[in-house]
Coordinates of C-alpha atoms in Angstrom, one line a residue:
M9 CA -2.2 -12.5 -43.8
P10 CA 1.6 -12.5 -44.6
S11 CA 1.4 -8.9 -45.8
A12 CA 0.0 -7.4 -42.6
R13 CA 3.5 -6.1 -41.8
R14 CA 6.0 -4.3 -43.9
P15 CA 8.8 -6.3 -45.6
S16 CA 11.8 -6.7 -43.4
R17 CA 15.0 -4.8 -44.2
L18 CA 16.7 -8.1 -45.1
T19 CA 13.9 -8.9 -47.5
L20 CA 14.1 -5.5 -49.2
A21 CA 17.9 -5.8 -49.3
V22 CA 17.8 -9.2 -51.0
L23 CA 15.1 -8.0 -53.5
G24 CA 17.2 -4.9 -54.2
L25 CA 20.3 -6.9 -54.8
L26 CA 18.4 -9.3 -57.1
M27 CA 17.1 -6.3 -59.1
L28 CA 20.6 -4.8 -59.4
A29 CA 22.1 -8.1 -60.5
S30 CA 19.3 -8.6 -63.0
A31 CA 19.9 -5.2 -64.5
I32 CA 23.7 -5.8 -64.8
V33 CA 23.3 -9.2 -66.3
I34 CA 20.7 -8.1 -68.9
Q35 CA 22.6 -4.9 -69.9
H36 CA 25.8 -6.8 -70.2
A37 CA 24.2 -9.6 -72.3
G38 CA 22.8 -7.0 -74.7
H39 CA 25.9 -5.0 -75.3
G40 CA 26.7 -4.2 -79.0
L41 CA 23.1 -4.3 -80.2
I42 CA 21.4 -1.8 -82.5
F43 CA 17.8 -1.4 -83.5
F44 CA 16.2 -4.6 -84.7
Y45 CA 13.3 -5.4 -87.1
D46 CA 10.0 -3.9 -85.9
E47 CA 11.8 -1.0 -84.2
W48 CA 12.5 0.4 -87.7
D49 CA 8.8 0.7 -88.2
F50 CA 8.6 3.0 -85.2
I51 CA 11.6 5.0 -86.4
T52 CA 11.0 5.4 -90.1
R53 CA 7.3 5.1 -90.6
R54 CA 5.8 6.9 -87.6
R55 CA 7.3 10.4 -88.1
G56 CA 5.7 13.4 -86.5
F57 CA 3.1 13.6 -83.8
S58 CA -0.2 13.1 -85.6
A59 CA -3.0 10.9 -84.2
D60 CA -2.4 8.3 -86.8
S61 CA 1.3 8.1 -86.0
L62 CA 0.5 7.4 -82.4
L63 CA -2.7 5.3 -82.8
D64 CA -2.1 3.2 -85.9
G65 CA -2.0 -0.5 -84.8
H66 CA 1.2 -2.6 -85.0
N67 CA 0.5 -6.2 -85.8
G68 CA -2.9 -5.9 -84.2
H69 CA -1.6 -4.1 -81.0
L70 CA -2.5 -0.7 -79.7
S71 CA 1.0 0.7 -79.1
V72 CA 0.4 4.3 -78.2
F73 CA 2.7 4.3 -75.2
P74 CA 5.6 2.5 -76.8
V75 CA 5.4 4.7 -79.8
A76 CA 5.4 7.8 -77.6
L77 CA 8.4 6.5 -75.6
Y78 CA 10.3 5.9 -78.9
K79 CA 9.5 9.4 -80.0
L80 CA 10.8 10.8 -76.7
L81 CA 13.9 8.7 -76.8
L82 CA 14.7 9.7 -80.4
Q83 CA 14.7 13.3 -79.3
I84 CA 16.9 12.6 -76.3
A85 CA 19.3 9.8 -77.5
G86 CA 18.8 9.8 -81.3
L87 CA 19.9 6.7 -83.3
G88 CA 23.5 6.8 -82.4
A89 CA 23.1 4.9 -79.1
Y90 CA 20.9 2.0 -78.4
W91 CA 21.6 1.5 -74.7
P92 CA 19.1 4.2 -73.5
Y93 CA 16.3 2.3 -75.2
R94 CA 17.4 -1.0 -73.6
L95 CA 17.8 0.7 -70.3
T96 CA 14.2 1.9 -70.5
L97 CA 13.1 -1.8 -71.1
V98 CA 15.2 -2.9 -68.2
C99 CA 13.6 -0.3 -65.9
L100 CA 10.2 -1.6 -66.9
H101 CA 11.3 -5.1 -66.3
L102 CA 12.6 -4.3 -62.8
L103 CA 9.3 -2.5 -62.1
A104 CA 7.4 -5.6 -63.1
G105 CA 9.6 -7.7 -60.8
A106 CA 9.0 -5.4 -57.9
L107 CA 5.3 -5.3 -58.4
L108 CA 5.1 -9.0 -58.8
F109 CA 6.8 -9.3 -55.4
V110 CA 4.2 -6.9 -53.9
V111 CA 1.3 -9.0 -55.3
L112 CA 2.8 -12.3 -54.3
R113 CA 3.8 -11.4 -50.7
S114 CA 0.2 -10.7 -49.7
R115 CA -0.5 -14.3 -50.4
V116 CA 2.7 -16.3 -49.9
G117 CA 4.9 -14.2 -47.6
D118 CA 8.2 -12.4 -48.1
A119 CA 10.5 -15.4 -48.8
A120 CA 8.3 -17.1 -51.4
A121 CA 7.6 -13.7 -53.0
V122 CA 11.3 -13.0 -53.3
C123 CA 11.7 -16.4 -55.0
G124 CA 8.9 -15.6 -57.4
A125 CA 10.3 -12.2 -58.3
A126 CA 13.7 -13.7 -58.9
L127 CA 12.3 -16.2 -61.4
L128 CA 10.9 -13.3 -63.4
L129 CA 13.9 -11.0 -63.0
F130 CA 16.2 -13.6 -64.5
L131 CA 13.8 -15.1 -67.0
G132 CA 16.3 -15.6 -69.8
S133 CA 14.0 -18.0 -71.5
A134 CA 12.0 -14.8 -72.4
A135 CA 15.1 -13.1 -73.6
D136 CA 13.3 -11.1 -76.3
D137 CA 11.5 -9.3 -73.5
L138 CA 14.7 -8.6 -71.6
I139 CA 17.1 -7.3 -74.3
W140 CA 15.1 -6.2 -77.3
A141 CA 14.0 -2.6 -76.5
F142 CA 11.0 -2.9 -78.8
Q143 CA 9.4 -5.2 -76.1
I144 CA 8.7 -2.2 -73.9
G145 CA 5.2 -2.8 -75.3
F146 CA 4.8 -6.3 -73.9
V147 CA 6.7 -5.6 -70.6
G148 CA 4.9 -2.3 -70.2
S149 CA 1.6 -4.1 -70.4
I150 CA 2.7 -6.6 -67.8
A151 CA 4.1 -4.0 -65.4
A152 CA 1.0 -1.8 -65.7
G153 CA -1.2 -4.9 -65.2
L154 CA 0.6 -5.9 -62.1
G155 CA 0.3 -2.3 -60.9
M156 CA -3.5 -2.7 -61.5
L157 CA -3.5 -5.8 -59.2
V158 CA -1.6 -3.9 -56.5
A159 CA -4.2 -1.1 -56.7
L160 CA -7.1 -3.5 -56.6
D161 CA -5.7 -5.1 -53.5
R162 CA -6.0 -1.8 -51.7
R163 CA -9.8 -2.3 -51.9
S164 CA -10.6 1.4 -51.9
R165 CA -12.2 3.9 -54.3
G166 CA -8.8 5.5 -54.9
G167 CA -7.3 2.1 -55.5
D168 CA -10.0 1.3 -58.0
L169 CA -9.4 4.6 -59.9
A170 CA -5.7 3.9 -60.0
A171 CA -6.4 0.4 -61.3
A172 CA -8.6 1.9 -64.1
V173 CA -5.7 4.1 -65.2
L174 CA -3.2 1.3 -65.1
L175 CA -5.5 -1.0 -67.0
G176 CA -5.7 1.7 -69.7
V177 CA -1.9 1.9 -69.8
S178 CA -1.7 -1.9 -70.0
L179 CA -4.1 -1.9 -73.0
G180 CA -2.3 1.0 -74.6
C181 CA 1.1 -0.8 -74.5
S182 CA 0.0 -4.0 -76.3
S183 CA -2.7 -6.5 -76.6
L184 CA -1.3 -8.4 -73.6
G185 CA -3.4 -5.9 -71.7
V186 CA -6.5 -7.9 -72.7
S187 CA -5.4 -10.6 -70.2
F188 CA -5.5 -8.0 -67.4
L189 CA -8.8 -6.7 -68.8
A190 CA -10.1 -10.2 -68.3
I191 CA -8.8 -10.2 -64.7
A192 CA -10.4 -6.8 -64.0
V193 CA -13.7 -8.0 -65.3
I194 CA -13.9 -11.5 -63.8
E195 CA -12.9 -10.7 -60.3
P196 CA -15.7 -8.2 -59.5
V197 CA -18.2 -10.3 -61.4
V198 CA -17.4 -13.3 -59.2
Q199 CA -17.7 -11.0 -56.2
R200 CA -20.9 -9.4 -57.6
D201 CA -19.3 -6.0 -57.0
W202 CA -20.9 -4.2 -59.9
R203 CA -19.8 -0.7 -58.8
R204 CA -16.2 -1.8 -58.7
L205 CA -16.6 -3.4 -62.1
A206 CA -17.8 -0.1 -63.5
R207 CA -15.1 2.0 -61.8
V208 CA -12.2 -0.1 -62.9
V209 CA -13.3 -1.4 -66.4
A210 CA -15.8 1.0 -67.9
A211 CA -13.5 3.9 -69.0
P212 CA -10.5 1.9 -70.3
L213 CA -12.7 -0.7 -72.1
A214 CA -14.7 2.1 -73.8
L215 CA -11.5 3.8 -75.0
Y216 CA -10.0 0.5 -76.2
L217 CA -13.2 -0.4 -78.1
A218 CA -13.2 3.1 -79.7
W219 CA -9.6 2.5 -80.8
R220 CA -10.5 -0.9 -82.2
A221 CA -13.4 0.6 -84.1
K222 CA -11.2 3.1 -85.9
Y223 CA -7.7 1.6 -86.0
G224 CA -7.9 -2.0 -85.0
E225 CA -7.3 -4.9 -87.3
S226 CA -8.1 -8.4 -86.2
D227 CA -5.4 -11.0 -86.8
L228 CA -7.5 -13.9 -85.4
M229 CA -7.9 -16.7 -87.8
A230 CA -10.9 -19.1 -87.7
G231 CA -8.7 -21.7 -89.3
N232 CA -6.7 -21.9 -86.1
L233 CA -9.6 -22.9 -84.0
D234 CA -9.0 -26.6 -84.1
D235 CA -5.3 -26.2 -83.2
A236 CA -6.0 -23.7 -80.4
P237 CA -6.3 -26.1 -77.4
A238 CA -3.0 -27.9 -78.3
Y239 CA -1.3 -24.6 -79.0
A240 CA -2.5 -23.1 -75.6
F241 CA -1.2 -26.2 -73.8
Q242 CA 2.2 -25.9 -75.5
M243 CA 2.4 -22.2 -74.4
L244 CA 1.8 -23.3 -70.8
A245 CA 4.5 -26.0 -71.3
A246 CA 6.9 -23.5 -72.6
A247 CA 6.2 -21.2 -69.7
V248 CA 6.8 -23.8 -66.9
G249 CA 9.8 -25.3 -68.8
G250 CA 11.3 -21.9 -69.2
V251 CA 10.7 -20.5 -65.7
T252 CA 12.1 -23.7 -64.1
G253 CA 15.2 -23.5 -66.3
L254 CA 14.5 -27.1 -67.4
G255 CA 13.7 -26.2 -71.0
A256 CA 11.3 -27.4 -73.6
T257 CA 11.9 -31.1 -73.1
A258 CA 10.6 -31.0 -69.6
G259 CA 7.9 -28.5 -70.3
P260 CA 5.0 -30.8 -71.3
T261 CA 5.5 -33.0 -68.2
L262 CA 5.7 -30.0 -66.0
A263 CA 2.5 -28.5 -67.6
V264 CA 0.6 -31.7 -66.8
L265 CA 1.8 -31.5 -63.2
V266 CA 0.7 -27.9 -63.1
L267 CA -2.8 -28.7 -64.3
L268 CA -3.1 -31.6 -61.9
G269 CA -2.0 -29.3 -59.1
L270 CA -4.6 -26.8 -60.1
A271 CA -7.3 -29.5 -60.1
W272 CA -6.2 -30.7 -56.7
G273 CA -6.1 -27.3 -55.2
T274 CA -9.5 -26.3 -56.5
A275 CA -11.0 -29.6 -55.3
R276 CA -9.7 -29.0 -51.8
S277 CA -11.2 -25.6 -51.5
A278 CA -13.3 -23.2 -53.5
P279 CA -11.2 -21.1 -55.8
S280 CA -10.8 -17.5 -54.9
P281 CA -12.2 -14.8 -57.1
R282 CA -8.6 -13.7 -58.0
L283 CA -7.7 -17.3 -59.0
L284 CA -10.7 -17.5 -61.3
A285 CA -9.8 -14.1 -62.7
V286 CA -6.1 -15.0 -63.3
L287 CA -7.2 -18.3 -65.0
A288 CA -9.5 -16.2 -67.3
G289 CA -6.5 -14.0 -68.1
A290 CA -4.4 -17.0 -68.9
V291 CA -7.1 -18.5 -71.1
S292 CA -7.5 -15.2 -72.9
L293 CA -3.7 -14.9 -73.5
W294 CA -3.2 -18.4 -74.7
G295 CA -6.5 -18.7 -76.6
L296 CA -6.2 -15.4 -78.5
T297 CA -2.5 -16.0 -79.2
A298 CA -3.4 -19.5 -80.6
L299 CA -6.1 -18.1 -82.8
A300 CA -3.6 -15.5 -84.2
R301 CA -0.4 -17.5 -84.4
A302 CA -1.1 -21.3 -84.4
Q303 CA -0.3 -21.4 -88.1
L304 CA 3.2 -20.3 -87.3
A305 CA 3.8 -23.3 -85.0
D306 CA 5.8 -21.3 -82.5
P307 CA 4.1 -21.8 -79.1
G308 CA 7.4 -21.3 -77.3
A309 CA 8.1 -17.9 -78.8
A310 CA 10.2 -16.1 -76.2
R311 CA 8.3 -12.8 -76.3
Y312 CA 5.0 -14.5 -75.2
L313 CA 6.6 -16.5 -72.5
Y314 CA 7.1 -13.6 -70.1
A315 CA 3.4 -12.9 -69.7
S316 CA 2.6 -16.7 -69.4
V317 CA 5.1 -17.0 -66.5
V318 CA 3.6 -14.0 -64.7
L319 CA 0.1 -15.5 -64.9
V320 CA 1.4 -19.0 -63.8
L321 CA 3.0 -17.4 -60.8
L322 CA -0.1 -15.4 -59.9
A323 CA -2.2 -18.6 -60.1
A324 CA 0.3 -20.5 -58.0
A325 CA 0.1 -17.8 -55.3
E326 CA -3.7 -18.1 -55.2
L327 CA -3.3 -21.9 -54.5
W328 CA -0.7 -21.3 -51.8
P329 CA -2.0 -22.4 -48.3
R330 CA -3.0 -19.2 -46.4
G331 CA -0.8 -18.4 -43.5
V332 CA 2.0 -20.7 -44.6
V333 CA 5.4 -19.0 -45.0
L334 CA 8.8 -20.5 -46.0
R335 CA 11.1 -21.2 -43.1
G336 CA 14.1 -23.4 -42.3
R337 CA 14.6 -26.4 -44.6
A338 CA 11.7 -25.5 -46.8
L339 CA 13.2 -22.0 -47.4
A340 CA 16.6 -23.6 -48.2
V341 CA 15.0 -26.0 -50.7
A342 CA 13.1 -23.1 -52.3
G343 CA 16.3 -21.0 -52.5
V344 CA 18.3 -23.8 -54.1
A345 CA 15.5 -24.5 -56.6
T346 CA 15.3 -20.8 -57.5
A347 CA 19.0 -20.6 -58.0
I348 CA 19.0 -23.6 -60.3
A349 CA 16.2 -22.0 -62.3
V350 CA 18.0 -18.7 -62.5
L351 CA 21.3 -20.4 -63.7
G352 CA 19.3 -22.4 -66.2
N353 CA 17.9 -19.2 -67.7
L354 CA 21.3 -17.6 -68.3
L355 CA 22.1 -19.8 -71.3
P356 CA 19.0 -18.9 -73.4
L357 CA 19.5 -15.2 -72.5
N358 CA 23.1 -15.2 -73.8
Q359 CA 22.2 -17.3 -76.9
K360 CA 19.5 -14.8 -77.9
A361 CA 21.8 -11.9 -77.2
D362 CA 24.5 -13.5 -79.5
A363 CA 21.9 -14.0 -82.3
L364 CA 20.7 -10.4 -82.0
R365 CA 24.3 -9.1 -81.9
A366 CA 25.1 -11.0 -85.1
N367 CA 22.1 -9.4 -86.7
S368 CA 23.1 -6.0 -85.5
E369 CA 26.6 -6.3 -87.0
H370 CA 25.1 -7.5 -90.3
V371 CA 22.6 -4.6 -90.5
K372 CA 25.1 -2.0 -89.3
A373 CA 27.5 -3.0 -92.0
R374 CA 24.8 -2.7 -94.7
V375 CA 23.5 0.7 -93.6
S376 CA 27.1 1.9 -93.1
A377 CA 27.7 1.1 -96.8
L378 CA 24.5 2.9 -97.8
Q379 CA 25.5 6.0 -95.9
L380 CA 29.2 6.0 -96.9
A381 CA 28.3 6.1 -100.6
E382 CA 27.6 9.7 -101.4
V383 CA 25.3 8.9 -104.3
E384 CA 21.6 9.1 -105.0
V385 CA 19.8 5.9 -104.1
A386 CA 16.2 4.9 -105.0
P387 CA 14.0 5.8 -101.9
D388 CA 12.6 2.3 -101.8
Y389 CA 16.0 0.5 -101.9
R390 CA 16.4 -1.9 -99.1
P391 CA 20.0 -2.5 -98.0
A392 CA 19.1 -5.4 -95.7
P393 CA 16.0 -7.0 -97.2
E394 CA 16.2 -10.1 -95.0
A395 CA 17.6 -8.9 -91.7
A396 CA 15.8 -5.6 -91.7
P397 CA 13.2 -5.4 -94.4
Q398 CA 11.6 -2.4 -92.8
I399 CA 14.6 -0.2 -93.7
E400 CA 14.1 1.7 -97.0
A401 CA 16.8 4.1 -98.1
G402 CA 14.6 7.2 -98.3
P403 CA 12.9 7.1 -94.9
Y404 CA 16.0 5.7 -93.3
L405 CA 18.3 8.5 -94.5
A406 CA 15.6 11.1 -93.5
A407 CA 15.6 9.7 -90.0
V408 CA 19.4 9.8 -89.9
R409 CA 19.4 13.4 -90.9
D410 CA 17.1 14.2 -87.9
F411 CA 18.4 11.8 -85.3
G412 CA 21.9 10.7 -86.1
S413 CA 23.1 7.3 -87.3
P414 CA 23.7 3.8 -85.9
A415 CA 26.2 3.3 -88.8
Q416 CA 30.0 3.1 -88.5
S417 CA 32.8 5.0 -90.1
E418 CA 34.8 3.8 -93.1
R419 CA 37.7 3.2 -90.8
A420 CA 35.6 1.1 -88.5
L421 CA 34.2 -0.9 -91.4
I422 CA 37.7 -1.7 -92.7
S423 CA 38.5 -3.4 -89.4
D424 CA 35.1 -5.1 -89.1
Q425 CA 34.7 -8.9 -89.4
E426 CA 35.0 -10.4 -92.8
P427 CA 31.3 -11.5 -93.2
D428 CA 30.1 -7.9 -92.4
R429 CA 32.7 -6.3 -94.7
L430 CA 31.4 -8.7 -97.5
V431 CA 27.8 -7.7 -97.1
A432 CA 28.9 -4.0 -97.2
D433 CA 30.5 -4.8 -100.5
V434 CA 27.2 -6.4 -101.7
V435 CA 25.3 -3.2 -100.9
L436 CA 27.9 -1.0 -102.6
S437 CA 27.8 -3.3 -105.7
Q438 CA 24.1 -2.7 -105.9
I439 CA 24.1 1.1 -105.5
V440 CA 27.4 2.3 -107.0
P441 CA 28.9 -0.6 -109.0
P442 CA 31.7 -0.3 -111.5
V443 CA 30.4 -0.3 -115.1
T444 CA 31.8 -2.4 -117.9
R445 CA 31.7 -2.0 -121.7
P446 CA 33.6 -3.5 -124.6
A447 CA 36.8 -1.5 -125.4
T448 CA 36.4 -0.9 -129.1
A449 CA 39.8 0.6 -129.8
R450 CA 42.0 -2.0 -131.3
G451 CA 45.4 -0.2 -131.3
A452 CA 48.3 -1.0 -129.0
L453 CA 47.5 -0.8 -125.3
R454 CA 49.7 1.3 -123.1
G455 CA 50.6 1.3 -119.5
C456 CA 49.9 -2.3 -119.0
T457 CA 50.5 -4.5 -116.0
A458 CA 50.1 -8.3 -116.1
F459 CA 48.1 -10.1 -113.5
A460 CA 48.0 -13.8 -112.9
A461 CA 44.9 -15.9 -112.2
G462 CA 43.6 -15.2 -108.7
S463 CA 45.2 -11.7 -108.5
D464 CA 43.4 -8.6 -107.4
V465 CA 43.4 -5.8 -110.0
P466 CA 42.9 -2.4 -108.3
L467 CA 40.4 -0.1 -110.0
P468 CA 40.9 3.7 -110.0
P469 CA 38.8 5.7 -107.6
E470 CA 37.5 7.6 -110.7
G471 CA 37.9 6.8 -114.4
S472 CA 38.5 3.6 -116.4
I473 CA 41.0 0.9 -117.1
V474 CA 41.1 -1.7 -119.8
L475 CA 41.4 -5.4 -119.0
A476 CA 42.6 -7.6 -121.9
A477 CA 42.7 -11.4 -121.9
P478 CA 45.4 -13.0 -124.0
D479 CA 44.5 -15.0 -127.2
G480 CA 44.2 -18.7 -126.5
G481 CA 43.9 -18.2 -122.8
E482 CA 41.0 -18.9 -120.4
P483 CA 38.0 -16.6 -120.0
A484 CA 38.6 -14.3 -117.0
Q485 CA 35.8 -13.7 -114.6
L486 CA 35.9 -10.4 -112.8
L487 CA 34.9 -10.8 -109.1
L488 CA 34.3 -7.6 -107.1
R489 CA 35.7 -6.8 -103.7
R490 CA 36.2 -3.6 -101.8
F491 CA 36.2 -3.9 -98.0
A492 CA 36.2 -7.6 -97.8
N493 CA 39.1 -10.0 -98.5
G494 CA 36.6 -12.3 -100.2
T495 CA 34.7 -11.5 -103.3
I496 CA 31.0 -11.1 -104.2
V497 CA 29.8 -14.3 -105.7
S498 CA 28.2 -13.0 -108.8
P499 CA 30.8 -12.0 -111.4
L500 CA 30.9 -8.4 -112.5
A501 CA 31.7 -9.5 -116.1
T502 CA 33.8 -12.0 -118.1
V503 CA 36.7 -11.1 -120.4
A504 CA 36.8 -13.6 -123.2
P505 CA 40.2 -14.7 -124.7
G506 CA 41.5 -12.0 -127.1
E507 CA 38.9 -9.5 -126.0
R508 CA 39.2 -6.2 -124.1
L509 CA 36.9 -4.8 -121.5
A510 CA 36.8 -1.2 -120.1
V511 CA 35.9 -1.0 -116.4
T512 CA 34.8 2.4 -115.2
T513 CA 34.3 3.7 -111.6
A514 CA 32.5 6.8 -110.5
P515 CA 33.5 8.9 -107.4
D516 CA 31.3 8.0 -104.4
G517 CA 33.0 9.6 -101.5
I518 CA 34.6 6.4 -100.2
D519 CA 38.4 6.2 -100.0
Q520 CA 38.6 2.4 -100.1
A521 CA 38.8 1.6 -103.8
W522 CA 37.3 -1.3 -105.7
A523 CA 39.3 -4.2 -106.9
V524 CA 38.4 -7.1 -109.2
R525 CA 39.8 -10.6 -108.6
V526 CA 40.5 -12.3 -111.9
S527 CA 40.0 -16.0 -112.5
A528 CA 42.5 -16.1 -115.4
A529 CA 45.5 -14.1 -116.5
V530 CA 44.8 -10.6 -117.8
R531 CA 46.6 -7.3 -118.6
A532 CA 45.3 -4.1 -117.0
C533 CA 46.0 -1.1 -119.1
S534 CA 45.4 2.6 -119.2
A535 CA 42.1 3.5 -120.9

């Protein structure tokens, strides 16, 4: 077998350099990010260390280990820095790449195993699982599952016990662990090794079923059954299109070739127990995902692509001719093909990072406005209802008091990009807006300054001014702005010709004052 000897120093050096390069590329791609979407559930809705806070399901997943990791990281790093969370994900990803190498080399040799590991290490098509720290759940399941396979390959009682522990970890990270549960069940069943089946599967399966009985919620939908086969095929197509760097267009053709290759390989020789087990794991992943998500029509979702690629590579290794190793021209061709795939995966990685960075800047501006305003806000107020609907003012501010803040200072907000300053203004207009009322006094106005149409009228930090529109003029709409150069779309009020309107602002702890841009000429006078 190719694994009868230890990897050469050159092999380990190449693998180490690939892992280092992967870490650098991923960390750089994800610079400037803050917490995203589901992460806020872990931060604001799972406070404390009760059983429920650890064991409550998240979208049908048991997430006890990711939740525990977030609780630990909150104590260490708080909310002010996101890179420690992303670094944790990267470490799990590198571990998965190294373990995949170990599993592959026992079947395909060092060179091909390095190529397989490189495909996973630079799998930018699965960018969610590389740069979004919340995906420690999915990547943790894969790393623990691969560790289980390494332990099973030892074929010893100690290895079986280690495999049982790692299977439990895989299940405790996310429901992707069910795929490795299928592998752990099918392989000893095919081998008729009942003792091994009991040693590896009994305890983690019992614990998982106990969790499902108390906390689990099924998200499988019978209505998706008819669409499941097509959806599963599309998941395979997304995986092979992604891992080769050729993308979604080539995916279906490549998937057909993969299935033909599988049929040819199994026709030439009886499939190994591991191949049958890996195929069962793939069927469970794609079938269960289809039953839960086919109505969403997103078989190429990046966060599920990572697990699909691992299972495809494991199946390919089982079909590899035993005793054949890459040398000479074959090695050069494999190296070039791997390099092309890696380069093809850099674009989707950076595209996803850019999208998450834009979301981060948007959410950061909104929560910064929420925190800068030293006013009482309704606990259920949502500053970013579309980009981060999980954030509610009460739980968020409580978490900030305990763990620090991802928000920026007023000075930083002033120098932020225009779209982000504008959404900050929107939040402030919702929680501490200027108040308007008719100015009933009809005497002569004093201290007046004339403003032409399109001018910005500064409002006092505290107190009132009176805006008067001249008789016979145009109605003057008052459009708010504070940090942004542009104005909020919805007018604060309208001053009709010949009327007077008092505009009052209350102190809110922010130095930057409100202004109103007027659509027609007005006079601004002392109240």
